[in-house]
Amino acid sequence: MNTHELERLLMQQPVSLLHRLARGRISRHFRSGKRKLVDLLLQASAENRPGLESDLQALIDQRAERPQPAPVENTRPPQARSRQDVPAPSRPHRTDDHGHHEPPVSLHEWLSGIGVPPPQPFVPDAWQVEALEKLAETDVVVSVPTGSGKTYVAIEATARAMRENRTVIYTSPLKALSNTKFTEFSRVFGPGQVGILTGDRREHSQAPLLIMTTEILRNLLYDAAGGEIDVRLDTLGLVIMDESQYLADPERGVVWEETLIFCPSQARLLLLSASIGNPQDIADWLTAIRPTPCSLIRHTKRSVPLRAGYLHPNEKLTPLFRTAGIPYGQPHLLHPEAKRLFMEYEEETGPSRSR
Amino acid sequence: MPPSIHPVDLVATLRQRNLTPAIIFLTSRRACDEAMQSFERSQVTLPKAQQEQIARVLTQVTEQFPSIAEHPLIETVQRIGVAAHHAGHLPSWKIAVEELMRTGSLDAVFATTTLAAGVDFPARTVVVTQSSIRKARDFTDLSASEIQQLAGRAGRRGKDLVGFAVITPSPYIDLTVLTKGLTGQPEAIHSQFVITYPMVLNLLKAHPREQIQSILAKSFAQFQLNQRTAVLETKLDSLRAEMEPFGPRVCSDWITQWQVFEQARKRKKPRSPFARQESPDVAARLHFLTPGRVVGVTRGRGIILRQYRSKGQHAPMVTLLREGGSLNECPASIVTQVFDRTFDCEETSSYPWCTPQTLEELTHHLTELPPRLPILPILAHQHEETPIDSSIIHTLGDFACPTCPSRQACQRDFPRASRVRQEIQRHIKSIQALQTSLWHRFQERIDVLEKFGYLNANAQLTADGEWARLIRIDHSLLITELIRAEAFGAIDPPLLAAIMASIAHDDDRPGSFPRGSTGLVTLLFQVRKLAESLTPHEAPPMLRADVAALTERWVSDQTLTWIGLARLTTMAEGDMFRLFARTIEFLSQLKTLKATHPSLAESADHAIAAMRRGVLEELP
């Protein structure tokens, strides 16, 4: 909708609607006439035109839903009438909407589909297959949303390396995570095949798969560089670094960098990371400093779709956004009901909100 | 309306909408614990089947970690199917909760946002109650990555068709932060590379100093610095293009030339038109050339009638009544002698500048004057121009600018050209700084290590450096300095563990703790003094006496049980566990010094053995 169209549409609306629209946008809007009000609205929302448009649409829709005692003038014409004999004021933009002028999703719709998917044979996702294929040739950086199945890639890559009699090192940032993975991998590969090395624990340190905190691996690499060569580093075939977004941790990030810089060149690297903004940078960096190139596997789609909701303190639940899913890149597409409830909440708890 | 939904109602709503199991992220550990307490009063009980399932899972976990059996929350968890999971809990309890979630036996878990990364279990629903997080005593808005990390726990692969992220307001919420975080892109990450003392020692052990720069160049930090360099370089290129029309003119470096010329011109004082014309002698005499004064000129004598400046050149002039009665307008320089004799002179404003009567009298006096008159000694004030001025006058003579054919063009372009040139130089400097900053920081560390004697002047490891490089933990400089000061000479294992604990502990949560022994207090005082003296080179640790005392108790009193220890303090079990685990980590670093410090290594070994009991032994 361009400014001209928007202005025309605003002029067609009753003043009361414009005043409602002006709430929170313009101070002392009650003093201005219709013409002035429209101008002020356009001015005030110069920065956030889509916000104004969606609010306007929401108000028009609300009006349309309410039974009108007066002769219908500004509401949508009933479906029965043909387009020719009624100059429908709100018609033009409804035909060329871009998705956010659809009526907001209902709670029922939003809640639908809860349930357990029927058991299916496990089929790896395309990105998982691609990551494993790439790993045969290059180092790999994986940046995918939480819960996408990074562990599958780690396990499969480990199994392949172990078949070739190569040692695998798996690092995680937290001792707790190392322990969880130790239990998990022991289940998969058998207890004798998995070892763990953390600051205060050492078990099966000669196993083909070693789980350790990143600090331990860094120390091993320093020892190797300092001459106390650990023989096992020669057979090292794969280094998996879980949660590698820790690279940006203010205190411990440096350990990840040291480890990656000194990682033996014959070992493949598999970096598993949650979604980050610049995974390509990491892949480029690794390509620049290591003899093997580094490929990036990145996707942003979650394997289980996400919906966002808003739960009011009075236990009323509504969808958070107008769409059922998350409207990526459009944070302003709030569900009118959620917006109304939250404004109500803010008004009531207003002064105490300052922390 | 309540400021936020009651936890019991929250869980009830989620259950009713079939949105369980859920992870509910709360602001603090305390909020989690209070939420759990609020359930104790509620009447909710789970159906028998689910209670039994929880019991079954718990029994399984208890086999591995017997300490869970005594956990006070077991009963509540079993009755209501809700648990809390935060850093204040023992790892074994967290493992139990995670296991319960994984098997789907729980309906909800209260967790802290701080631990979002450590929460490694999914749920159908994630409830977010805040938009900011406490980081280093201050609240910061959650970043998009963090919000997505939270929301990422929603929706279990293979168990859910959809996942839900539910926002419920609390007094600490800003909805826009959350909606932007949910719909936005995660932030780019930035290198946090720092150069630590162990890094310097270990690098110099394996590589000569000349290679270090190329190793540092391999860091992600340098990679990102290079990206910034690339941006600067494109900017530099465009600036250079902008500079093109300002290439060499009559002189090759006309900008500098013009700049100096301008400076010289500005610094030169505007010369007084009077001062320019007259010699110091004349200037000194001028004050005495008042009407009525008898002066000597080249030929004969005369009386001054008036003193004035010539119109055009402002030269000092006098009107002189000469012997023979003639009136002459002549330059003041004509006066050669000023005599000590004046006559009254009644001035007028027009020719002959005095009343006819005076003129007559003066003419008469002039003839009557004795042949020899006393001469006024007049000291010429040698007004020297300041050397800088003369130097400028001198240099100005060197400038071709005033007569140069491109003078106009230079004058016109100079402001822009000099600005662009400045920008170019600034960019070149920043690029250089970006390229060498890591190396400079490394060099600084080398200097410190050399000062303390871990490195020699050639940046090679000394005997001390050889063992110090094995200490690769935080506060390594303090620890190695303590060892060199022989603070740990023949130290008891409990004391050693206590000191290490106070160095390792970096949390400032207050609480009540047992008291330490006198030996510990004295030693800790010395450690503090040393840490303070190292402040310029390494940030000092907190060195809390209370956590040290707690550790000392645990190590020295072998009959003390974990529960008994927990009763001595208000510190959360999880924090205690982390403190001890980290202390063991620090001690095991000391153990690596077996070759050079056998007694210390032995003491550390004993301390570790003494610490590993009860909960610490059973746990991973």
Tab-separated table of N, CA and C in Angstrom, chain B residues 66-200:
chain	number	residue	atom	x	y	z
B	66	PRO	N	23.361	-43.039	44.331
B	66	PRO	CA	22.586	-43.314	45.552
B	66	PRO	C	22.190	-42.058	46.320
B	67	SER	N	22.943	-40.975	46.140
B	67	SER	CA	22.658	-39.800	46.975
B	67	SER	C	21.279	-39.213	46.698
B	68	ILE	N	20.722	-39.511	45.548
B	68	ILE	CA	19.411	-38.934	45.216
B	68	ILE	C	18.332	-39.433	46.166
B	69	ALA	N	18.513	-40.666	46.619
B	69	ALA	CA	17.472	-41.292	47.435
B	69	ALA	C	17.022	-40.401	48.585
B	70	GLU	N	17.947	-39.588	49.122
B	70	GLU	CA	17.593	-38.778	50.289
B	70	GLU	C	17.091	-37.399	49.890
B	71	HIS	N	16.964	-37.147	48.617
B	71	HIS	CA	16.604	-35.791	48.215
B	71	HIS	C	15.230	-35.412	48.753
B	72	PRO	N	15.145	-34.236	49.402
B	72	PRO	CA	13.875	-33.871	50.038
B	72	PRO	C	12.741	-33.628	49.050
B	73	LEU	N	13.047	-33.396	47.810
B	73	LEU	CA	11.985	-33.023	46.877
B	73	LEU	C	11.308	-34.230	46.217
B	74	ILE	N	11.878	-35.402	46.434
B	74	ILE	CA	11.376	-36.575	45.702
B	74	ILE	C	9.866	-36.755	45.854
B	75	GLU	N	9.421	-36.601	47.084
B	75	GLU	CA	8.003	-36.857	47.356
B	75	GLU	C	7.117	-35.900	46.566
B	76	THR	N	7.487	-34.594	46.639
B	76	THR	CA	6.696	-33.581	45.924
B	76	THR	C	6.700	-33.871	44.434
B	77	VAL	N	7.867	-34.131	43.907
B	77	VAL	CA	7.974	-34.358	42.472
B	77	VAL	C	7.070	-35.519	42.065
B	78	GLN	N	7.105	-36.539	42.874
B	78	GLN	CA	6.324	-37.727	42.529
B	78	GLN	C	4.839	-37.427	42.596
B	79	ARG	N	4.451	-36.598	43.583
B	79	ARG	CA	3.021	-36.334	43.772
B	79	ARG	C	2.480	-35.415	42.668
B	80	ILE	N	3.266	-34.388	42.307
B	80	ILE	CA	2.704	-33.387	41.403
B	80	ILE	C	3.264	-33.446	39.991
B	81	GLY	N	4.314	-34.203	39.781
B	81	GLY	CA	4.857	-34.317	38.425
B	81	GLY	C	5.521	-33.048	37.925
B	82	VAL	N	6.032	-32.239	38.861
B	82	VAL	CA	6.710	-31.000	38.487
B	82	VAL	C	8.027	-30.961	39.265
B	83	ALA	N	9.094	-30.469	38.622
B	83	ALA	CA	10.382	-30.413	39.308
B	83	ALA	C	11.095	-29.119	38.971
B	84	ALA	N	12.121	-28.811	39.748
B	84	ALA	CA	12.968	-27.653	39.453
B	84	ALA	C	14.334	-28.152	39.027
B	85	HIS	N	14.976	-27.363	38.166
B	85	HIS	CA	16.261	-27.786	37.605
B	85	HIS	C	17.110	-26.545	37.478
B	86	HIS	N	18.036	-26.368	38.395
B	86	HIS	CA	18.912	-25.188	38.264
B	86	HIS	C	20.276	-25.474	38.867
B	87	ALA	N	21.166	-24.498	38.726
B	87	ALA	CA	22.572	-24.703	39.085
B	87	ALA	C	22.772	-24.930	40.578
B	88	GLY	N	21.753	-24.621	41.378
B	88	GLY	CA	21.892	-24.849	42.804
B	88	GLY	C	21.750	-26.315	43.183
B	89	HIS	N	21.303	-27.122	42.243
B	89	HIS	CA	21.113	-28.547	42.534
B	89	HIS	C	22.379	-29.326	42.245
B	90	LEU	N	22.458	-30.467	42.884
B	90	LEU	CA	23.563	-31.371	42.587
B	90	LEU	C	23.407	-31.919	41.174
B	91	PRO	N	24.520	-32.161	40.491
B	91	PRO	CA	24.413	-32.724	39.146
B	91	PRO	C	23.595	-34.011	39.112
B	92	SER	N	23.715	-34.811	40.150
B	92	SER	CA	22.975	-36.080	40.129
B	92	SER	C	21.469	-35.825	40.102
B	93	TRP	N	21.043	-34.823	40.861
B	93	TRP	CA	19.614	-34.500	40.871
B	93	TRP	C	19.189	-33.959	39.497
B	94	LYS	N	20.069	-33.173	38.896
B	94	LYS	CA	19.725	-32.638	37.576
B	94	LYS	C	19.634	-33.772	36.561
B	95	ILE	N	20.544	-34.740	36.706
B	95	ILE	CA	20.485	-35.874	35.793
B	95	ILE	C	19.166	-36.614	35.972
B	96	ALA	N	18.750	-36.737	37.227
B	96	ALA	CA	17.490	-37.429	37.499
B	96	ALA	C	16.331	-36.699	36.833
B	97	VAL	N	16.311	-35.355	36.984
B	97	VAL	CA	15.223	-34.575	36.390
B	97	VAL	C	15.258	-34.702	34.866
B	98	GLU	N	16.482	-34.639	34.323
B	98	GLU	CA	16.594	-34.759	32.866
B	98	GLU	C	16.076	-36.118	32.396
B	99	GLU	N	16.407	-37.133	33.164
B	99	GLU	CA	15.967	-38.472	32.799
B	99	GLU	C	14.437	-38.563	32.864
B	100	LEU	N	13.874	-37.937	33.887
B	100	LEU	CA	12.411	-37.938	34.022
B	100	LEU	C	11.776	-37.233	32.830
B	101	MET	N	12.396	-36.121	32.414
B	101	MET	CA	11.851	-35.390	31.263
B	101	MET	C	11.974	-36.232	30.004
B	102	ARG	N	13.124	-36.893	29.882
B	102	ARG	CA	13.358	-37.658	28.656
B	102	ARG	C	12.347	-38.796	28.517
B	103	THR	N	11.982	-39.368	29.653
B	103	THR	CA	11.010	-40.459	29.582
B	103	THR	C	9.581	-39.924	29.561
B	104	GLY	N	9.434	-38.595	29.641
B	104	GLY	CA	8.095	-38.013	29.553
B	104	GLY	C	7.283	-38.209	30.816
B	105	SER	N	7.938	-38.407	31.962
B	105	SER	CA	7.185	-38.660	33.185
B	105	SER	C	6.754	-37.381	33.878
B	106	LEU	N	7.427	-36.282	33.604
B	106	LEU	CA	7.089	-35.027	34.276
B	106	LEU	C	6.204	-34.169	33.385
B	107	ASP	N	5.421	-33.304	34.036
B	107	ASP	CA	4.592	-32.375	33.271
B	107	ASP	C	5.287	-31.036	33.071
B	108	ALA	N	6.074	-30.633	34.044
B	108	ALA	CA	6.733	-29.334	33.911
B	108	ALA	C	8.008	-29.308	34.725
B	109	VAL	N	8.955	-28.512	34.250
B	109	VAL	CA	10.200	-28.291	34.969
B	109	VAL	C	10.423	-26.795	35.048
B	110	PHE	N	10.730	-26.322	36.255
B	110	PHE	CA	11.100	-24.917	36.392
B	110	PHE	C	12.613	-24.819	36.266
B	111	ALA	N	13.076	-23.998	35.347
B	111	ALA	CA	14.517	-23.881	35.140
B	111	ALA	C	14.893	-22.411	35.077
B	112	THR	N	16.166	-22.106	35.287
B	112	THR	CA	16.607	-20.717	35.166
B	112	THR	C	17.110	-20.474	33.751
B	113	THR	N	16.899	-19.258	33.293
B	113	THR	CA	17.316	-18.897	31.942
B	113	THR	C	18.827	-18.978	31.795
B	114	THR	N	19.512	-18.663	32.896
B	114	THR	CA	20.967	-18.666	32.868
B	114	THR	C	21.503	-19.996	32.375
B	115	LEU	N	20.758	-21.041	32.658
B	115	LEU	CA	21.295	-22.345	32.351
B	115	LEU	C	20.712	-22.911	31.065
B	116	ALA	N	20.158	-22.019	30.239
B	116	ALA	CA	19.485	-22.511	29.030
B	116	ALA	C	20.403	-23.428	28.227
B	117	ALA	N	21.694	-23.064	28.169
B	117	ALA	CA	22.606	-23.865	27.357
B	117	ALA	C	22.819	-25.239	27.974
B	118	GLY	N	22.757	-25.281	29.322
B	118	GLY	CA	23.014	-26.554	29.973
B	118	GLY	C	21.789	-27.440	30.058
B	119	VAL	N	20.636	-26.872	29.708
B	119	VAL	CA	19.413	-27.672	29.761
B	119	VAL	C	19.363	-28.516	28.499
B	120	ASP	N	19.694	-29.753	28.643
B	120	ASP	CA	19.791	-30.579	27.441
B	120	ASP	C	18.638	-31.553	27.361
B	121	PHE	N	17.429	-31.046	27.511
B	121	PHE	CA	16.287	-31.917	27.315
B	121	PHE	C	15.167	-31.119	26.688
B	122	PRO	N	14.465	-31.686	25.767
B	122	PRO	CA	13.394	-30.950	25.104
B	122	PRO	C	12.052	-31.160	25.791
B	123	ALA	N	11.072	-30.377	25.394
B	123	ALA	CA	9.721	-30.506	25.914
B	123	ALA	C	8.766	-30.094	24.805
B	124	ARG	N	7.477	-30.260	25.046
B	124	ARG	CA	6.537	-29.813	24.023
B	124	ARG	C	6.454	-28.301	24.026
B	125	THR	N	6.495	-27.737	25.249
B	125	THR	CA	6.271	-26.302	25.389
B	125	THR	C	7.384	-25.676	26.218
B	126	VAL	N	7.712	-24.455	25.837
B	126	VAL	CA	8.656	-23.682	26.622
B	126	VAL	C	7.925	-22.424	27.060
B	127	VAL	N	7.985	-22.104	28.346
B	127	VAL	CA	7.333	-20.890	28.826
B	127	VAL	C	8.416	-19.880	29.190
B	128	VAL	N	8.286	-18.684	28.640
B	128	VAL	CA	9.269	-17.631	28.901
B	128	VAL	C	8.589	-16.544	29.708
B	129	THR	N	9.199	-16.162	30.813
B	129	THR	CA	8.563	-15.167	31.683
B	129	THR	C	9.364	-13.886	31.770
B	130	GLN	N	10.461	-13.799	31.067
B	130	GLN	CA	11.280	-12.588	31.201
B	130	GLN	C	11.939	-12.276	29.865
B	131	SER	N	12.393	-11.039	29.748
B	131	SER	CA	13.059	-10.664	28.501
B	131	SER	C	14.479	-10.236	28.749
B	132	SER	N	14.891	-10.278	30.016
B	132	SER	CA	16.273	-9.887	30.300
B	132	SER	C	16.902	-10.932	31.199
B	133	ILE	N	18.207	-10.878	31.291
B	133	ILE	CA	18.920	-11.902	32.032
B	133	ILE	C	20.009	-11.225	32.839
B	134	ARG	N	20.284	-11.775	34.013
B	134	ARG	CA	21.290	-11.161	34.878
B	134	ARG	C	22.670	-11.600	34.410
B	135	LYS	N	23.439	-10.606	34.012
B	135	LYS	CA	24.809	-10.911	33.591
B	135	LYS	C	25.715	-9.968	34.355
B	136	ALA	N	26.598	-10.532	35.144
B	136	ALA	CA	27.534	-9.710	35.908
B	136	ALA	C	26.807	-8.575	36.638
B	137	ARG	N	25.890	-8.930	37.481
B	137	ARG	CA	25.181	-7.984	38.363
B	137	ARG	C	24.269	-7.010	37.640
B	138	ASP	N	24.108	-7.162	36.351
B	138	ASP	CA	23.293	-6.205	35.631
B	138	ASP	C	22.331	-6.971	34.741
B	139	PHE	N	21.183	-6.368	34.493
B	139	PHE	CA	20.249	-7.047	33.611
B	139	PHE	C	20.478	-6.628	32.167
B	140	THR	N	20.601	-7.599	31.294
B	140	THR	CA	20.776	-7.317	29.882
B	140	THR	C	19.621	-7.973	29.145
B	141	ASP	N	19.176	-7.339	28.082
B	141	ASP	CA	18.124	-7.952	27.282
B	141	ASP	C	18.648	-9.249	26.679
B	142	LEU	N	17.760	-10.218	26.570
B	142	LEU	CA	18.140	-11.473	25.930
B	142	LEU	C	18.437	-11.202	24.457
B	143	SER	N	19.442	-11.855	23.939
B	143	SER	CA	19.735	-11.682	22.520
B	143	SER	C	18.873	-12.650	21.715
B	144	ALA	N	18.803	-12.403	20.416
B	144	ALA	CA	17.992	-13.275	19.562
B	144	ALA	C	18.487	-14.718	19.666
B	145	SER	N	19.799	-14.904	19.717
B	145	SER	CA	20.325	-16.270	19.830
B	145	SER	C	19.841	-16.925	21.113
B	146	GLU	N	19.880	-16.144	22.195
B	146	GLU	CA	19.486	-16.721	23.479
B	146	GLU	C	18.010	-17.078	23.486
B	147	ILE	N	17.184	-16.184	22.923
B	147	ILE	CA	15.752	-16.459	22.889
B	147	ILE	C	15.484	-17.693	22.041
B	148	GLN	N	16.206	-17.801	20.927
B	148	GLN	CA	15.988	-18.969	20.072
B	148	GLN	C	16.518	-20.237	20.712
B	149	GLN	N	17.566	-20.065	21.538
B	149	GLN	CA	18.068	-21.218	22.290
B	149	GLN	C	16.995	-21.710	23.260
B	150	LEU	N	16.316	-20.747	23.915
B	150	LEU	CA	15.233	-21.116	24.834
B	150	LEU	C	14.112	-21.797	24.059
B	151	ALA	N	13.664	-21.118	22.998
B	151	ALA	CA	12.532	-21.625	22.232
B	151	ALA	C	12.893	-22.941	21.554
B	152	GLY	N	14.184	-23.137	21.307
B	152	GLY	CA	14.629	-24.350	20.627
B	152	GLY	C	14.331	-25.615	21.404
B	153	ARG	N	14.116	-25.470	22.718
B	153	ARG	CA	13.807	-26.654	23.520
B	153	ARG	C	12.385	-27.140	23.280
B	154	ALA	N	11.571	-26.310	22.627
B	154	ALA	CA	10.168	-26.680	22.415
B	154	ALA	C	10.046	-27.585	21.198
B	155	GLY	N	9.288	-28.637	21.360
B	155	GLY	CA	9.040	-29.546	20.231
B	155	GLY	C	10.058	-30.665	20.205
B	156	ARG	N	9.649	-31.842	20.645
B	156	ARG	CA	10.586	-32.971	20.669
B	156	ARG	C	10.502	-33.703	19.354
B	157	ARG	N	11.641	-33.913	18.762
B	157	ARG	CA	11.704	-34.609	17.489
B	157	ARG	C	11.182	-36.020	17.667
B	158	GLY	N	10.241	-36.367	16.821
B	158	GLY	CA	9.687	-37.714	16.894
B	158	GLY	C	8.595	-37.876	17.927
B	159	LYS	N	8.445	-36.890	18.819
B	159	LYS	CA	7.397	-37.033	19.835
B	159	LYS	C	6.331	-35.947	19.716
B	160	ASP	N	6.657	-34.889	18.993
B	160	ASP	CA	5.705	-33.793	18.865
B	160	ASP	C	5.561	-33.408	17.412
B	161	LEU	N	4.343	-33.026	17.059
B	161	LEU	CA	4.130	-32.501	15.708
B	161	LEU	C	4.438	-31.013	15.666
B	162	VAL	N	4.146	-30.338	16.786
B	162	VAL	CA	4.477	-28.917	16.900
B	162	VAL	C	5.041	-28.638	18.276
B	163	GLY	N	5.843	-27.597	18.353
B	163	GLY	CA	6.346	-27.141	19.639
B	163	GLY	C	5.767	-25.767	19.928
B	164	PHE	N	5.676	-25.420	21.207
B	164	PHE	CA	5.083	-24.136	21.555
B	164	PHE	C	6.020	-23.331	22.429
B	165	ALA	N	6.114	-22.056	22.108
B	165	ALA	CA	6.823	-21.135	22.991
B	165	ALA	C	5.788	-20.166	23.519
B	166	VAL	N	5.521	-20.208	24.810
B	166	VAL	CA	4.473	-19.380	25.381
B	166	VAL	C	5.112	-18.299	26.233
B	167	ILE	N	4.685	-17.075	25.966
B	167	ILE	CA	5.197	-15.956	26.752
B	167	ILE	C	4.140	-15.583	27.771
B	168	THR	N	4.551	-15.496	29.015
B	168	THR	CA	3.608	-15.020	30.007
B	168	THR	C	4.262	-13.865	30.736
B	169	PRO	N	3.525	-12.754	30.908
B	169	PRO	CA	4.208	-11.560	31.401
B	169	PRO	C	4.555	-11.655	32.881
B	170	SER	N	5.648	-11.045	33.229
B	170	SER	CA	6.043	-10.863	34.618
B	170	SER	C	6.568	-9.438	34.677
B	171	PRO	N	6.827	-8.931	35.864
B	171	PRO	CA	7.286	-7.531	35.902
B	171	PRO	C	8.589	-7.295	35.139
B	172	TYR	N	9.243	-8.324	34.697
B	172	TYR	CA	10.537	-8.106	34.024
B	172	TYR	C	10.437	-8.358	32.530
B	173	ILE	N	9.351	-7.976	31.924
B	173	ILE	CA	9.202	-8.398	30.542
B	173	ILE	C	9.048	-7.218	29.600
B	174	ASP	N	9.686	-7.327	28.473
B	174	ASP	CA	9.501	-6.373	27.395
B	174	ASP	C	9.142	-7.209	26.173
B	175	LEU	N	7.878	-7.091	25.774
B	175	LEU	CA	7.380	-7.996	24.748
B	175	LEU	C	8.129	-7.840	23.436
B	176	THR	N	8.519	-6.592	23.112
B	176	THR	CA	9.170	-6.407	21.808
B	176	THR	C	10.504	-7.141	21.737
B	177	VAL	N	11.226	-7.183	22.866
B	177	VAL	CA	12.496	-7.916	22.859
B	177	VAL	C	12.241	-9.362	22.472
B	178	LEU	N	11.188	-9.932	23.046
B	178	LEU	CA	10.908	-11.340	22.793
B	178	LEU	C	10.401	-11.576	21.367
B	179	THR	N	9.472	-10.707	20.909
B	179	THR	CA	8.954	-10.946	19.562
B	179	THR	C	10.054	-10.736	18.534
B	180	LYS	N	10.891	-9.733	18.773
B	180	LYS	CA	11.997	-9.528	17.831
B	180	LYS	C	12.947	-10.705	17.865
B	181	GLY	N	13.192	-11.218	19.067
B	181	GLY	CA	14.103	-12.353	19.192
B	181	GLY	C	13.548	-13.596	18.519
B	182	LEU	N	12.240	-13.789	18.655
B	182	LEU	CA	11.645	-14.990	18.066
B	182	LEU	C	11.652	-14.927	16.546
B	183	THR	N	11.423	-13.716	16.008
B	183	THR	CA	11.281	-13.616	14.562
B	183	THR	C	12.579	-13.225	13.876
B	184	GLY	N	13.589	-12.847	14.673
B	184	GLY	CA	14.796	-12.282	14.058
B	184	GLY	C	15.859	-13.316	13.746
B	185	GLN	N	16.950	-12.796	13.201
B	185	GLN	CA	18.122	-13.627	12.900
B	185	GLN	C	19.000	-13.712	14.143
B	186	PRO	N	19.606	-14.851	14.390
B	186	PRO	CA	20.548	-14.889	15.505
B	186	PRO	C	21.746	-13.981	15.221
B	187	GLU	N	22.340	-13.486	16.285
B	187	GLU	CA	23.447	-12.539	16.135
B	187	GLU	C	24.707	-13.227	15.609
B	188	ALA	N	25.519	-12.435	14.970
B	188	ALA	CA	26.830	-12.925	14.549
B	188	ALA	C	27.702	-13.073	15.801
B	189	ILE	N	28.612	-14.028	15.758
B	189	ILE	CA	29.481	-14.179	16.913
B	189	ILE	C	30.826	-13.517	16.639
B	190	HIS	N	31.467	-13.084	17.712
B	190	HIS	CA	32.735	-12.383	17.577
B	190	HIS	C	33.784	-13.061	18.428
B	191	SER	N	34.977	-13.031	17.926
B	191	SER	CA	36.071	-13.681	18.634
B	191	SER	C	36.314	-13.021	19.981
B	192	GLN	N	36.623	-13.817	20.967
B	192	GLN	CA	36.930	-13.298	22.303
B	192	GLN	C	38.367	-13.637	22.664
B	193	PHE	N	39.200	-13.695	21.652
B	193	PHE	CA	40.580	-14.107	21.833
B	193	PHE	C	41.300	-13.191	22.816
B	194	VAL	N	41.909	-13.774	23.815
B	194	VAL	CA	42.788	-13.019	24.707
B	194	VAL	C	44.095	-13.788	24.786
B	195	ILE	N	45.146	-13.080	25.098
B	195	ILE	CA	46.420	-13.773	25.195
B	195	ILE	C	46.711	-14.012	26.665
B	196	THR	N	46.820	-15.280	27.035
B	196	THR	CA	47.018	-15.628	28.432
B	196	THR	C	48.482	-16.002	28.645
B	197	TYR	N	48.892	-15.950	29.904
B	197	TYR	CA	50.289	-16.289	30.200
B	197	TYR	C	50.621	-17.723	29.813
B	198	PRO	N	49.774	-18.700	30.170
B	198	PRO	CA	50.124	-20.075	29.754
B	198	PRO	C	50.232	-20.193	28.236
B	199	MET	N	49.377	-19.451	27.525
B	199	MET	CA	49.443	-19.515	26.059
B	199	MET	C	50.813	-19.048	25.583
B	200	VAL	N	51.299	-17.942	26.131
B	200	VAL	CA	52.598	-17.413	25.723
B	200	VAL	C	53.696	-18.434	26.012
